Short mmCIF file of C-alpha atoms in Angstrom, two decimals:
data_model
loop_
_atom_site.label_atom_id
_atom_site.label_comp_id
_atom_site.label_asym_id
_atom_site.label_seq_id
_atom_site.Cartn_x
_atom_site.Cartn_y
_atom_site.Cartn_z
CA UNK A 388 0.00 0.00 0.00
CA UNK A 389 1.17 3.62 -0.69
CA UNK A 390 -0.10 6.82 1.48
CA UNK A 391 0.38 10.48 0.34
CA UNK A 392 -1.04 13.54 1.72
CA UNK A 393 -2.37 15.92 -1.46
CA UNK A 394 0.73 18.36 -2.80
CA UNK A 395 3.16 16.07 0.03
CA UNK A 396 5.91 14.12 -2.30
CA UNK A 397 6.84 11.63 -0.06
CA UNK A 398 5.48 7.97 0.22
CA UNK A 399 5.18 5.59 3.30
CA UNK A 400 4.27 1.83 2.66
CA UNK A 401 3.67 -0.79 5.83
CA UNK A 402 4.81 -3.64 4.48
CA UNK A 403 3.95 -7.39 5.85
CA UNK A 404 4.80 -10.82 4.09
CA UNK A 405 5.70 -14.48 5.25
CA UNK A 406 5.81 -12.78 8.55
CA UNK A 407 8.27 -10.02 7.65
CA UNK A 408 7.23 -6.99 8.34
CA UNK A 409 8.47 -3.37 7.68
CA UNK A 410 8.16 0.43 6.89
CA UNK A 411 9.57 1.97 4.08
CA UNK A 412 9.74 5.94 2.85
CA UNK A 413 10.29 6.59 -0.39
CA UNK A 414 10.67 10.27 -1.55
CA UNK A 415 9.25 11.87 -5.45
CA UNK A 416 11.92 14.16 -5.66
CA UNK A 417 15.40 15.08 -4.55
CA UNK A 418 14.28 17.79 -2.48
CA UNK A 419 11.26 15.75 -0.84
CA UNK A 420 14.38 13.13 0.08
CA UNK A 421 16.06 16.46 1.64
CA UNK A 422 13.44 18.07 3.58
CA UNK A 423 12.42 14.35 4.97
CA UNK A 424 16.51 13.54 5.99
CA UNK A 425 16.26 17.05 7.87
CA UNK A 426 13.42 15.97 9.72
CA UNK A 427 14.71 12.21 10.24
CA UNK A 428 18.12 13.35 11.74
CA UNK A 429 17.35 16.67 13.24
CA UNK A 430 14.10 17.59 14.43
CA UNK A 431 12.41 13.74 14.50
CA UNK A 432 9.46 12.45 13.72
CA UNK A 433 6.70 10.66 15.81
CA UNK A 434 7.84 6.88 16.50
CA UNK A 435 5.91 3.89 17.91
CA UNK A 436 8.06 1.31 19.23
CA UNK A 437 6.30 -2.07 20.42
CA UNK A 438 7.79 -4.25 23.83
CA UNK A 439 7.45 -5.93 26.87
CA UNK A 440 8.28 -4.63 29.74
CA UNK A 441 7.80 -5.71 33.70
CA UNK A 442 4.84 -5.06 35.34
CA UNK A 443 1.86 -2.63 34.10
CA UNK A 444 2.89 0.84 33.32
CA UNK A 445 0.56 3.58 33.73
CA UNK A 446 -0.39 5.69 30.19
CA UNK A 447 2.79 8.09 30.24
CA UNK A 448 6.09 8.05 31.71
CA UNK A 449 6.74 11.67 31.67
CA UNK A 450 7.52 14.11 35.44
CA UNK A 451 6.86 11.24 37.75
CA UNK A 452 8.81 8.24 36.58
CA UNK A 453 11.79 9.66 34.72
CA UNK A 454 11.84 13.17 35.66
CA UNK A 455 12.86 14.76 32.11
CA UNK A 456 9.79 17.35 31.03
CA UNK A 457 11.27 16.96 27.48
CA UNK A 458 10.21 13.36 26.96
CA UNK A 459 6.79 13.18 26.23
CA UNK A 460 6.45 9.37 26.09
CA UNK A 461 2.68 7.92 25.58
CA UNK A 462 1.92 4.15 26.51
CA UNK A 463 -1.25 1.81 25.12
CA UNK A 464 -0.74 -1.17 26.84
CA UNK A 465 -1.72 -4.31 24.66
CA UNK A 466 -2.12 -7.23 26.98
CA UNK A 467 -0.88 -8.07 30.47
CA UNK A 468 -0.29 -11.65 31.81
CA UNK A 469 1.32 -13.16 34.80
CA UNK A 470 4.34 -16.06 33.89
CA UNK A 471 6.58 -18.62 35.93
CA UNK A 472 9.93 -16.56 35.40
CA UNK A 473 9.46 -13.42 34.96
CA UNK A 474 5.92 -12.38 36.49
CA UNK A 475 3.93 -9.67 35.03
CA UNK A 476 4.50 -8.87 31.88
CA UNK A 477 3.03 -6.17 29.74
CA UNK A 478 2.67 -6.04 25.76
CA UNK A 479 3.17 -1.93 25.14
CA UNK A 480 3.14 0.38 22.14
CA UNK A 481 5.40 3.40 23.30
CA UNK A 482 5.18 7.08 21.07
CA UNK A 483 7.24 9.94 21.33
CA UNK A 484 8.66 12.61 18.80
CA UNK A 485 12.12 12.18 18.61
CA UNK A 486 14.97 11.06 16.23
CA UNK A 487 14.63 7.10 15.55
CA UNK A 488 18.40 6.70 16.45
CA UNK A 489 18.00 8.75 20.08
CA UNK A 490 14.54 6.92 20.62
CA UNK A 491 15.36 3.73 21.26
CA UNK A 492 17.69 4.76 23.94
CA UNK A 493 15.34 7.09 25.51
CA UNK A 494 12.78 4.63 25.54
CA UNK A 495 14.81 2.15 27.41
CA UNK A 496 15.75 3.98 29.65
CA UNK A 497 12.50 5.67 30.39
CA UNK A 498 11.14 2.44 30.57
CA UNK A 499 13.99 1.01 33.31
CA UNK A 500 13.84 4.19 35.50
CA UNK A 501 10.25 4.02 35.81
CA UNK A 502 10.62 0.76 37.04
CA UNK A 503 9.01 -1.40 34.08
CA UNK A 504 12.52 -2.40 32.00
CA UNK A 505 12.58 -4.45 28.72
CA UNK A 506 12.06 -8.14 29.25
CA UNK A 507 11.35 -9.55 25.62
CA UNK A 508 13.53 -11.80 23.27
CA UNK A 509 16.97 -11.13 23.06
CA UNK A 510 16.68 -9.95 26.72
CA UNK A 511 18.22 -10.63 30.22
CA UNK A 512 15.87 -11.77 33.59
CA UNK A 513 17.88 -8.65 35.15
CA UNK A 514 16.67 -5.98 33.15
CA UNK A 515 20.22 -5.40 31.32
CA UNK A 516 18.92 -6.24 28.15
CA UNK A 517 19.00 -6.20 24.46
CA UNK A 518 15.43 -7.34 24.68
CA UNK A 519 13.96 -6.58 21.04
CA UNK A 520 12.77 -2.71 20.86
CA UNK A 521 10.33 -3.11 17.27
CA UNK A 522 9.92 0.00 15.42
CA UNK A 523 6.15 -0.57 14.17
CA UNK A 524 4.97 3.27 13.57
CA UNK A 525 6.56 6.46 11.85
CA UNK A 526 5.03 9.70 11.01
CA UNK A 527 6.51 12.49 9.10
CA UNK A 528 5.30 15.19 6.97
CA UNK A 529 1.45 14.55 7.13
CA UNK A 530 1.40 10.83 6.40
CA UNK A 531 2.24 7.50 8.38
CA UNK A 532 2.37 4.19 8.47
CA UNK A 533 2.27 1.46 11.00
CA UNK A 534 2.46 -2.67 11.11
CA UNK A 535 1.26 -5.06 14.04
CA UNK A 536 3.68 -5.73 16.37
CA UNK A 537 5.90 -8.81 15.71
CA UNK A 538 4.88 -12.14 17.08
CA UNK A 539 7.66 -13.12 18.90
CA UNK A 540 6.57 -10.55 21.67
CA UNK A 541 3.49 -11.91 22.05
CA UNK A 542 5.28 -15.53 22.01
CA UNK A 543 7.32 -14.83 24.59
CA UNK A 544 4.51 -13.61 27.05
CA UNK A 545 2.25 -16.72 26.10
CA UNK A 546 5.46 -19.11 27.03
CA UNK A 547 6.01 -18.00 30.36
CA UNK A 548 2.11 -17.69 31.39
CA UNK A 549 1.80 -21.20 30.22
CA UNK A 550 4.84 -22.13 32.47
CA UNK A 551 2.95 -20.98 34.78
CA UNK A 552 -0.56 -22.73 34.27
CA UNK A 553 1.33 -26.15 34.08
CA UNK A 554 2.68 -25.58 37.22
CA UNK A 555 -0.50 -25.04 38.77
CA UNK A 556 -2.07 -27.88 37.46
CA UNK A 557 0.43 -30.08 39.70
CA UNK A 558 -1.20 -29.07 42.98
CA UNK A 559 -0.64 -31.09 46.06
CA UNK A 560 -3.99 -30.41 47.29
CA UNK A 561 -5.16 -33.61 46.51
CA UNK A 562 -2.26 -36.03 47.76
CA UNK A 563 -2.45 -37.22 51.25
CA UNK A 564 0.16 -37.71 53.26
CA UNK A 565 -0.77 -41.37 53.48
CA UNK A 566 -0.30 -41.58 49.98
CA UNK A 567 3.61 -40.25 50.42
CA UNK A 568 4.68 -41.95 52.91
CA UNK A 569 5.12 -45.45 54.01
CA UNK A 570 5.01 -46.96 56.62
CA UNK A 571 8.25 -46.13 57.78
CA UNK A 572 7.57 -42.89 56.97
CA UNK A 573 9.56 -42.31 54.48
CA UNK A 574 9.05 -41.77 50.45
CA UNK A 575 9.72 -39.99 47.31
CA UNK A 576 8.19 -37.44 45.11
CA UNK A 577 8.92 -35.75 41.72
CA UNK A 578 10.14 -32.42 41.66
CA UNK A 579 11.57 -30.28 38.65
CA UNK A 580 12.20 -33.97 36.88
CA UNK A 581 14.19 -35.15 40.02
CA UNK A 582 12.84 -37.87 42.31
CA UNK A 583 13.45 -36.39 45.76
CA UNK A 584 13.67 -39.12 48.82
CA UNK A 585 11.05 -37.80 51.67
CA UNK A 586 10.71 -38.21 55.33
CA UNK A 587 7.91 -37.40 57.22
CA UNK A 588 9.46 -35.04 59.44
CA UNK A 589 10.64 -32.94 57.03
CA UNK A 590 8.42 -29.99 54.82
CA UNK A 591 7.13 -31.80 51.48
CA UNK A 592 8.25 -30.17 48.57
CA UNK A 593 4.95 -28.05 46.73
CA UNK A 594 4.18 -27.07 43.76
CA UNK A 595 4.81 -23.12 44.17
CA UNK A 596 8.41 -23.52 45.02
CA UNK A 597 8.70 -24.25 40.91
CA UNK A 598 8.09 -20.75 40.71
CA UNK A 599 11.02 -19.99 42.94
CA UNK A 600 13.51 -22.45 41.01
CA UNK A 601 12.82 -21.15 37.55
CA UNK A 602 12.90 -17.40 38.94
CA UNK A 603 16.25 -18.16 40.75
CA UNK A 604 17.65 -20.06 37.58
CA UNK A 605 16.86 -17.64 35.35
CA UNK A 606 18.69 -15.10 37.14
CA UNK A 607 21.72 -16.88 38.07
CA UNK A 608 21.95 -17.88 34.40
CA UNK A 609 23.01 -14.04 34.35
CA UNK A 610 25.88 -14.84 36.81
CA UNK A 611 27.37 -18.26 35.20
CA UNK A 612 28.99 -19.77 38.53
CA UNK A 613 26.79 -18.57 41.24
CA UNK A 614 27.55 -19.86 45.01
CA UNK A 615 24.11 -20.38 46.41
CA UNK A 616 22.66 -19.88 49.82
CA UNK A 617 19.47 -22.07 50.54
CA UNK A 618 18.25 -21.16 54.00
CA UNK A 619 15.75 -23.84 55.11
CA UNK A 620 17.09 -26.57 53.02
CA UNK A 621 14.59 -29.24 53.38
CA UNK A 622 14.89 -32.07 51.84
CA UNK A 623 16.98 -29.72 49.53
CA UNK A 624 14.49 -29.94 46.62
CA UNK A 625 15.39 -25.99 45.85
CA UNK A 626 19.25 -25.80 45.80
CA UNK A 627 19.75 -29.62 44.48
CA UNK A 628 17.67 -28.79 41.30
CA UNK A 629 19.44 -25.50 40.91
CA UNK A 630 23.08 -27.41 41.11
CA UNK A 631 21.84 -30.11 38.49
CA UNK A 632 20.87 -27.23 36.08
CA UNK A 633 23.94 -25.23 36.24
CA UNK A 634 27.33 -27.56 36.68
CA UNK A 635 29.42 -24.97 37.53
CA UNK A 636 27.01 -24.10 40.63
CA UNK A 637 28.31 -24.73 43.87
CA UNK A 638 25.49 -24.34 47.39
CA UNK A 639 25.20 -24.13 50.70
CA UNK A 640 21.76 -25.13 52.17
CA UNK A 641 21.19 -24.33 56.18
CA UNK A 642 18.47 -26.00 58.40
CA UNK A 643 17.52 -26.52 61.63
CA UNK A 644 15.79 -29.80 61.56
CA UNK A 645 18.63 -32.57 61.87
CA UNK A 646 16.24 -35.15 59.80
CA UNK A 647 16.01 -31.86 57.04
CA UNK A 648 19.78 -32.15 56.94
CA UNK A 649 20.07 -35.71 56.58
CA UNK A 650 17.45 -36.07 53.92
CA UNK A 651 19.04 -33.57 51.89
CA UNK A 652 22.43 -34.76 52.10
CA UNK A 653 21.17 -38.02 51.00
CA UNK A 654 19.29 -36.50 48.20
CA UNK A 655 22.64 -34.79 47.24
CA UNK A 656 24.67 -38.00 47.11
CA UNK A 657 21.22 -39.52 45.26
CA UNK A 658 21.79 -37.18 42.33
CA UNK A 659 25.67 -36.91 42.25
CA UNK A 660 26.22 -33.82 43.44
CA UNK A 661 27.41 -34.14 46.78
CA UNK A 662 30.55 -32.34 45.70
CA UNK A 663 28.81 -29.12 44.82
CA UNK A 664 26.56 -29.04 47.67
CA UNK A 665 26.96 -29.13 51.26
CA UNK A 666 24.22 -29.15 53.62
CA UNK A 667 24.41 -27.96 57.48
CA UNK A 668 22.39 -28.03 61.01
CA UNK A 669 22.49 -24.26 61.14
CA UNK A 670 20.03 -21.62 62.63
CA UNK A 671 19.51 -19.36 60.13
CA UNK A 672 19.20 -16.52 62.72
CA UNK A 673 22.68 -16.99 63.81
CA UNK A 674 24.85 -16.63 60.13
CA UNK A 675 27.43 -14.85 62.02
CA UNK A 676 28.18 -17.89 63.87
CA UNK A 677 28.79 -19.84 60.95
CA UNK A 678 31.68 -22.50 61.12
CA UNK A 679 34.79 -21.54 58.89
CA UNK A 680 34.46 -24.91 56.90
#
């Protein structure tokens, strides 16, 4: 499609096949070509850029949030939904009038100091990220143009939400204790594709702490050889699945209970990774008194 205002030489077309889609200007005349450069790389031209971002941002991010007057920065938000790893999540269309080289920075950062950073594909958990900024609306000289935004956003929300779901189909509510334990008291259960040894005396691992492995995970991934702390170990369902996704993990994991610290120390030698983890009798209340080994 082409778009012209009357007596305006310049062209915009949206353009969207086998799921490549762009914007394209194309000028009548040299001069058209000049005036629009001028405007492009000098005063700017209104830009729509589509994200995700963390959380639900209000319509503007203007005084309050980043404190710059200049930046007049308008939000639509798409869609919201609530994932596994990375929580809330918004779908946004952000516009502002500036240069399309300056706007992607400004929008990042508008975005981060507001509290609501990038979290898309391409992106960190952290909020340091290269997360994929789309450019899906231009306006210059009395005409524009715009295209959807690109699926992979929309992807990436729907993955983690459905992280999510599954996980909360796998509630304990319905499994007795009688069915965990024998009667010894003693038995297993599947946990993040582990089967963890239980005792009786010691917390059950639930669903909801899934949540907390896949959080922690993703942000360690950020870190490459994190130590981790694990206070109130358990049967060590949380730090031993961490360890057996990242090899170059090592743990500590501090309880109380003594039959908590002999479960999980079992569970460690279980899955091989007694090396990486050790496991004390430790009140967590008392770090500073910590033995030095």
């Amino acid at each position: 499609e082409k778009h012209a205002s009357a007596g305006t030489p310049l062209y915009v077309c949206g353009a969207s096949e086998r799921n490549v889609k762009g914007l394209c200007f194309a000028a009548s005349s040299q001069q058209a070509f000049l005036d629009a450069a001028e405007m492009w790389n000098n005063t700017g031209v209104a830009v729509t850029y589509a994200a995700v971002v963390r959380g639900h941002p209000s319509s503007t991010l203007t005084e309050g949030s980043r404190g710059n007057n200049s930046l007049d920065l308008h939000i639509h938000v798409l869609r919201s939904s609530k994932g596994l790893r990375h929580g809330t999540l918004s779908l946004i269309l952000a516009s502002l009038r500036c240069t399309p080289e300056s706007g992607s920075m400004l929008v990042r950062e508008a975005f981060s100091e507001g509290g609501h950073p990038l979290c898309g594909p391409g992106g960190s958990s952290t909020g340091k990220s290269d997360a994929r900024l789309a450019l899906v609306g231009l306006s210059m000289m009395g005409i524009s143009a715009a295209v959807q935004a690109p699926n992979s956003l929309d992807k990436f929300m729907s993955s983690d939400e459905s992280r999510l779901q599954k996980i909360m189909e796998r509630s304990d509510c319905e499994i007795s204790r009688e069915e965990l334990f024998d009667g010894s008291g003693v038995g297993t259960k599947d946990f993040a594709g582990l089967r963890f040894s239980l005792h009786k005396d010691v917390f059950v691992p639930k669903w909801h702490s899934r949540a907390l492995v896949e959080t922690a995970y993703a942000l360690f991934l950020e870190i490459g050889s994190p130590s981790i702390l694990d206070l109130c170990a358990g049967s060590g369902n949380v730090l031993l699945t961490l360890l057996s996704k990242m090899p170059r993990a090592r743990g500590l994991g501090l309880d109380i209970n003594k039959a908590a610290v002999s479960l999980g120390l079992a569970n460690a030698v279980k899955f091989g990774l007694e090396g990486r983890a050790h496991i004390l009798e430790h009140d967590m209340y008392e770090l500073s008194n910590m033995p030095s080994e």
